[in-house]
Amino acid sequence: MTAMRGVSRKWLLPAGGLVLALALLAWIYGWGGGPINALDFPAEDVDHIRLSDPLSAVELTEPEDIQALLDAVNAFRHSGNMLKDHPGLLFGFALGGTKLYTVKVFLKSGEEVTLRFGLNKGGQAAADTEVSYRVEGRPASRFGDTCRGSMELIYELMKQARPVQTPSW
């Protein structure tokens, strides 16, 4: 009986370490992550949406366009955080550029909800793109949340965008 107890304890520390390592990797890589549901309200509550990048913007007012964009954004699946791509963040620095897309939703109630997608890696297929994301006013991971989904609709809508007027100083 004593020998059996020793064997159990002998494996306790390695098994605990393995469970901890798997939990850490699941957090970093988002294993098992579901849809982000970042814009979790019905399209009927939306007056209009402004979709923009730093140089151009498009206003969505048609209910079908609004519903399609809400569905596309909410279908993105949580994919962890930016530690997997930027180990330098652990040491206080990060390298690279970001293409920023902003989805600003104007609700009929007067409230505004802003979601930002940061495309950090080039060369990804539009149908399966990983981006960082943040909804202003909601708690966010200090390591940057990431999600994966189709950017096809966003790219298509941005083709209709007009240049943003820049202030003349």
Short mmCIF file of C-alpha atoms in Angstrom, two decimals:
data_model
loop_
_atom_site.label_atom_id
_atom_site.label_comp_id
_atom_site.label_asym_id
_atom_site.label_seq_id
_atom_site.Cartn_x
_atom_site.Cartn_y
_atom_site.Cartn_z
CA MET A 1 0.00 0.00 0.00
CA THR A 2 2.85 2.38 0.81
CA ALA A 3 4.51 1.70 -2.53
CA MET A 4 1.29 2.60 -4.36
CA ARG A 5 1.05 5.92 -2.52
CA GLY A 6 4.63 6.79 -3.53
CA VAL A 7 3.91 6.11 -7.20
CA SER A 8 0.85 8.37 -7.10
CA ARG A 9 2.78 11.22 -5.55
CA LYS A 10 5.68 10.70 -7.93
CA TRP A 11 3.43 11.53 -10.90
CA LEU A 12 1.51 14.33 -9.22
CA LEU A 13 4.04 17.10 -9.91
CA PRO A 14 4.68 16.19 -13.59
CA ALA A 15 0.94 15.76 -14.24
CA GLY A 16 0.20 19.12 -12.59
CA GLY A 17 2.93 20.76 -14.68
CA LEU A 18 1.48 19.26 -17.85
CA VAL A 19 -2.03 20.50 -17.00
CA LEU A 20 -0.64 23.98 -16.27
CA ALA A 21 1.33 24.02 -19.55
CA LEU A 22 -1.75 22.95 -21.54
CA ALA A 23 -3.88 25.63 -19.86
CA LEU A 24 -1.27 28.29 -20.69
CA LEU A 25 -1.07 27.17 -24.34
CA ALA A 26 -4.89 27.09 -24.60
CA TRP A 27 -4.97 30.70 -23.33
CA ILE A 28 -2.23 31.87 -25.72
CA TYR A 29 -3.55 30.03 -28.80
CA GLY A 30 -7.26 30.25 -28.02
CA TRP A 31 -7.91 26.52 -28.26
CA GLY A 32 -11.61 25.89 -27.90
CA GLY A 33 -12.47 29.58 -28.27
CA GLY A 34 -15.96 30.36 -29.50
CA PRO A 35 -17.33 33.29 -31.49
CA ILE A 36 -16.33 36.75 -30.23
CA ASN A 37 -19.87 38.22 -30.47
CA ALA A 38 -18.27 41.67 -30.20
CA LEU A 39 -21.31 43.47 -31.61
CA ASP A 40 -23.97 41.64 -29.62
CA PHE A 41 -27.15 43.53 -30.47
CA PRO A 42 -29.83 43.17 -33.17
CA ALA A 43 -29.49 45.00 -36.48
CA GLU A 44 -32.87 46.64 -35.84
CA ASP A 45 -31.24 48.67 -33.05
CA VAL A 46 -28.60 50.10 -35.42
CA ASP A 47 -29.05 53.48 -37.12
CA HIS A 48 -25.91 53.22 -39.24
CA ILE A 49 -22.34 51.89 -39.22
CA ARG A 50 -19.14 53.62 -40.27
CA LEU A 51 -16.49 51.18 -41.49
CA SER A 52 -13.10 52.79 -41.94
CA ASP A 53 -9.37 52.44 -42.19
CA PRO A 54 -7.03 55.40 -41.59
CA LEU A 55 -7.49 56.75 -45.14
CA SER A 56 -11.07 56.00 -46.13
CA ALA A 57 -14.54 55.27 -44.79
CA VAL A 58 -17.91 53.94 -45.89
CA GLU A 59 -21.29 54.48 -44.21
CA LEU A 60 -23.68 51.53 -44.06
CA THR A 61 -27.37 52.46 -43.78
CA GLU A 62 -29.14 49.60 -45.58
CA PRO A 63 -30.52 47.01 -43.13
CA GLU A 64 -29.15 44.12 -45.24
CA ASP A 65 -25.62 45.59 -45.20
CA ILE A 66 -25.81 46.26 -41.46
CA GLN A 67 -27.02 42.71 -40.74
CA ALA A 68 -24.36 41.18 -43.00
CA LEU A 69 -21.56 43.11 -41.30
CA LEU A 70 -22.81 42.29 -37.79
CA ASP A 71 -23.04 38.61 -38.72
CA ALA A 72 -19.56 38.61 -40.27
CA VAL A 73 -17.95 40.32 -37.28
CA ASN A 74 -19.74 38.18 -34.69
CA ALA A 75 -18.72 34.99 -36.54
CA PHE A 76 -15.01 35.64 -35.87
CA ARG A 77 -13.72 33.03 -33.40
CA HIS A 78 -11.50 33.80 -30.45
CA SER A 79 -7.96 32.66 -31.27
CA GLY A 80 -5.99 33.55 -28.16
CA ASN A 81 -3.75 36.55 -27.76
CA MET A 82 -0.78 38.22 -29.42
CA LEU A 83 1.84 36.47 -27.29
CA LYS A 84 1.96 33.69 -29.88
CA ASP A 85 3.08 36.12 -32.59
CA HIS A 86 5.05 38.67 -30.62
CA PRO A 87 7.15 37.07 -27.92
CA GLY A 88 8.85 40.47 -27.62
CA LEU A 89 5.74 41.68 -25.79
CA LEU A 90 6.95 39.69 -22.82
CA PHE A 91 9.96 41.97 -22.69
CA GLY A 92 8.17 45.27 -23.28
CA PHE A 93 8.55 45.75 -27.03
CA ALA A 94 6.80 44.70 -30.20
CA LEU A 95 7.79 44.95 -33.84
CA GLY A 96 5.80 45.26 -37.05
CA GLY A 97 3.05 47.33 -38.59
CA THR A 98 -0.69 47.10 -38.33
CA LYS A 99 -3.49 47.78 -40.79
CA LEU A 100 -6.33 49.12 -38.63
CA TYR A 101 -10.03 48.74 -39.44
CA THR A 102 -12.65 50.50 -37.32
CA VAL A 103 -16.29 49.45 -37.14
CA LYS A 104 -18.20 52.28 -35.43
CA VAL A 105 -21.82 51.39 -34.75
CA PHE A 106 -24.32 54.18 -34.13
CA LEU A 107 -27.32 52.77 -32.30
CA LYS A 108 -30.78 54.31 -32.53
CA SER A 109 -30.61 54.92 -28.77
CA GLY A 110 -27.74 57.37 -29.32
CA GLU A 111 -25.10 55.00 -27.96
CA GLU A 112 -21.96 54.32 -30.01
CA VAL A 113 -19.95 51.08 -30.02
CA THR A 114 -16.47 51.00 -31.57
CA LEU A 115 -14.68 47.81 -32.57
CA ARG A 116 -11.13 47.91 -33.92
CA PHE A 117 -9.50 45.13 -35.92
CA GLY A 118 -5.71 45.23 -36.27
CA LEU A 119 -4.31 43.18 -39.13
CA ASN A 120 -0.78 42.42 -37.96
CA LYS A 121 0.31 39.81 -40.51
CA GLY A 122 0.25 40.20 -44.28
CA GLY A 123 -0.23 37.42 -46.78
CA GLN A 124 -3.25 35.85 -45.09
CA ALA A 125 -6.20 34.56 -47.10
CA ALA A 126 -9.19 36.92 -46.87
CA ALA A 127 -11.47 33.99 -46.02
CA ASP A 128 -9.32 33.01 -43.01
CA THR A 129 -7.60 35.98 -41.42
CA GLU A 130 -6.32 36.40 -37.90
CA VAL A 131 -6.59 39.91 -36.45
CA SER A 132 -6.24 41.52 -33.06
CA TYR A 133 -9.41 43.15 -31.79
CA ARG A 134 -10.68 45.49 -29.14
CA VAL A 135 -14.09 46.87 -28.29
CA GLU A 136 -13.67 50.31 -26.75
CA GLY A 137 -15.10 50.57 -23.25
CA ARG A 138 -14.92 46.83 -22.58
CA PRO A 139 -12.19 45.07 -20.61
CA ALA A 140 -9.40 43.71 -22.78
CA SER A 141 -6.41 41.48 -22.29
CA ARG A 142 -3.20 43.41 -21.75
CA PHE A 143 -1.62 40.96 -24.18
CA GLY A 144 -4.05 41.79 -27.01
CA ASP A 145 -6.95 39.49 -27.89
CA THR A 146 -6.94 37.86 -31.32
CA CYS A 147 -9.67 36.30 -33.42
CA ARG A 148 -9.89 34.48 -36.74
CA GLY A 149 -12.51 34.78 -39.46
CA SER A 150 -13.36 36.05 -42.92
CA MET A 151 -12.42 39.61 -43.87
CA GLU A 152 -13.99 39.19 -47.33
CA LEU A 153 -17.08 41.31 -46.59
CA ILE A 154 -15.03 44.04 -44.92
CA TYR A 155 -12.65 44.18 -47.91
CA GLU A 156 -15.61 44.26 -50.30
CA LEU A 157 -17.32 47.07 -48.40
CA MET A 158 -14.08 49.06 -48.19
CA LYS A 159 -13.91 49.07 -52.01
CA GLN A 160 -16.90 51.44 -51.84
CA ALA A 161 -15.17 53.73 -49.33
CA ARG A 162 -14.41 57.40 -49.92
CA PRO A 163 -11.25 59.17 -48.77
CA VAL A 164 -11.40 60.57 -45.25
CA GLN A 165 -11.01 64.33 -45.16
CA THR A 166 -7.85 65.26 -43.35
CA PRO A 167 -7.66 68.56 -41.52
CA SER A 168 -5.68 71.29 -43.24
CA TRP A 169 -3.33 72.75 -40.70
#
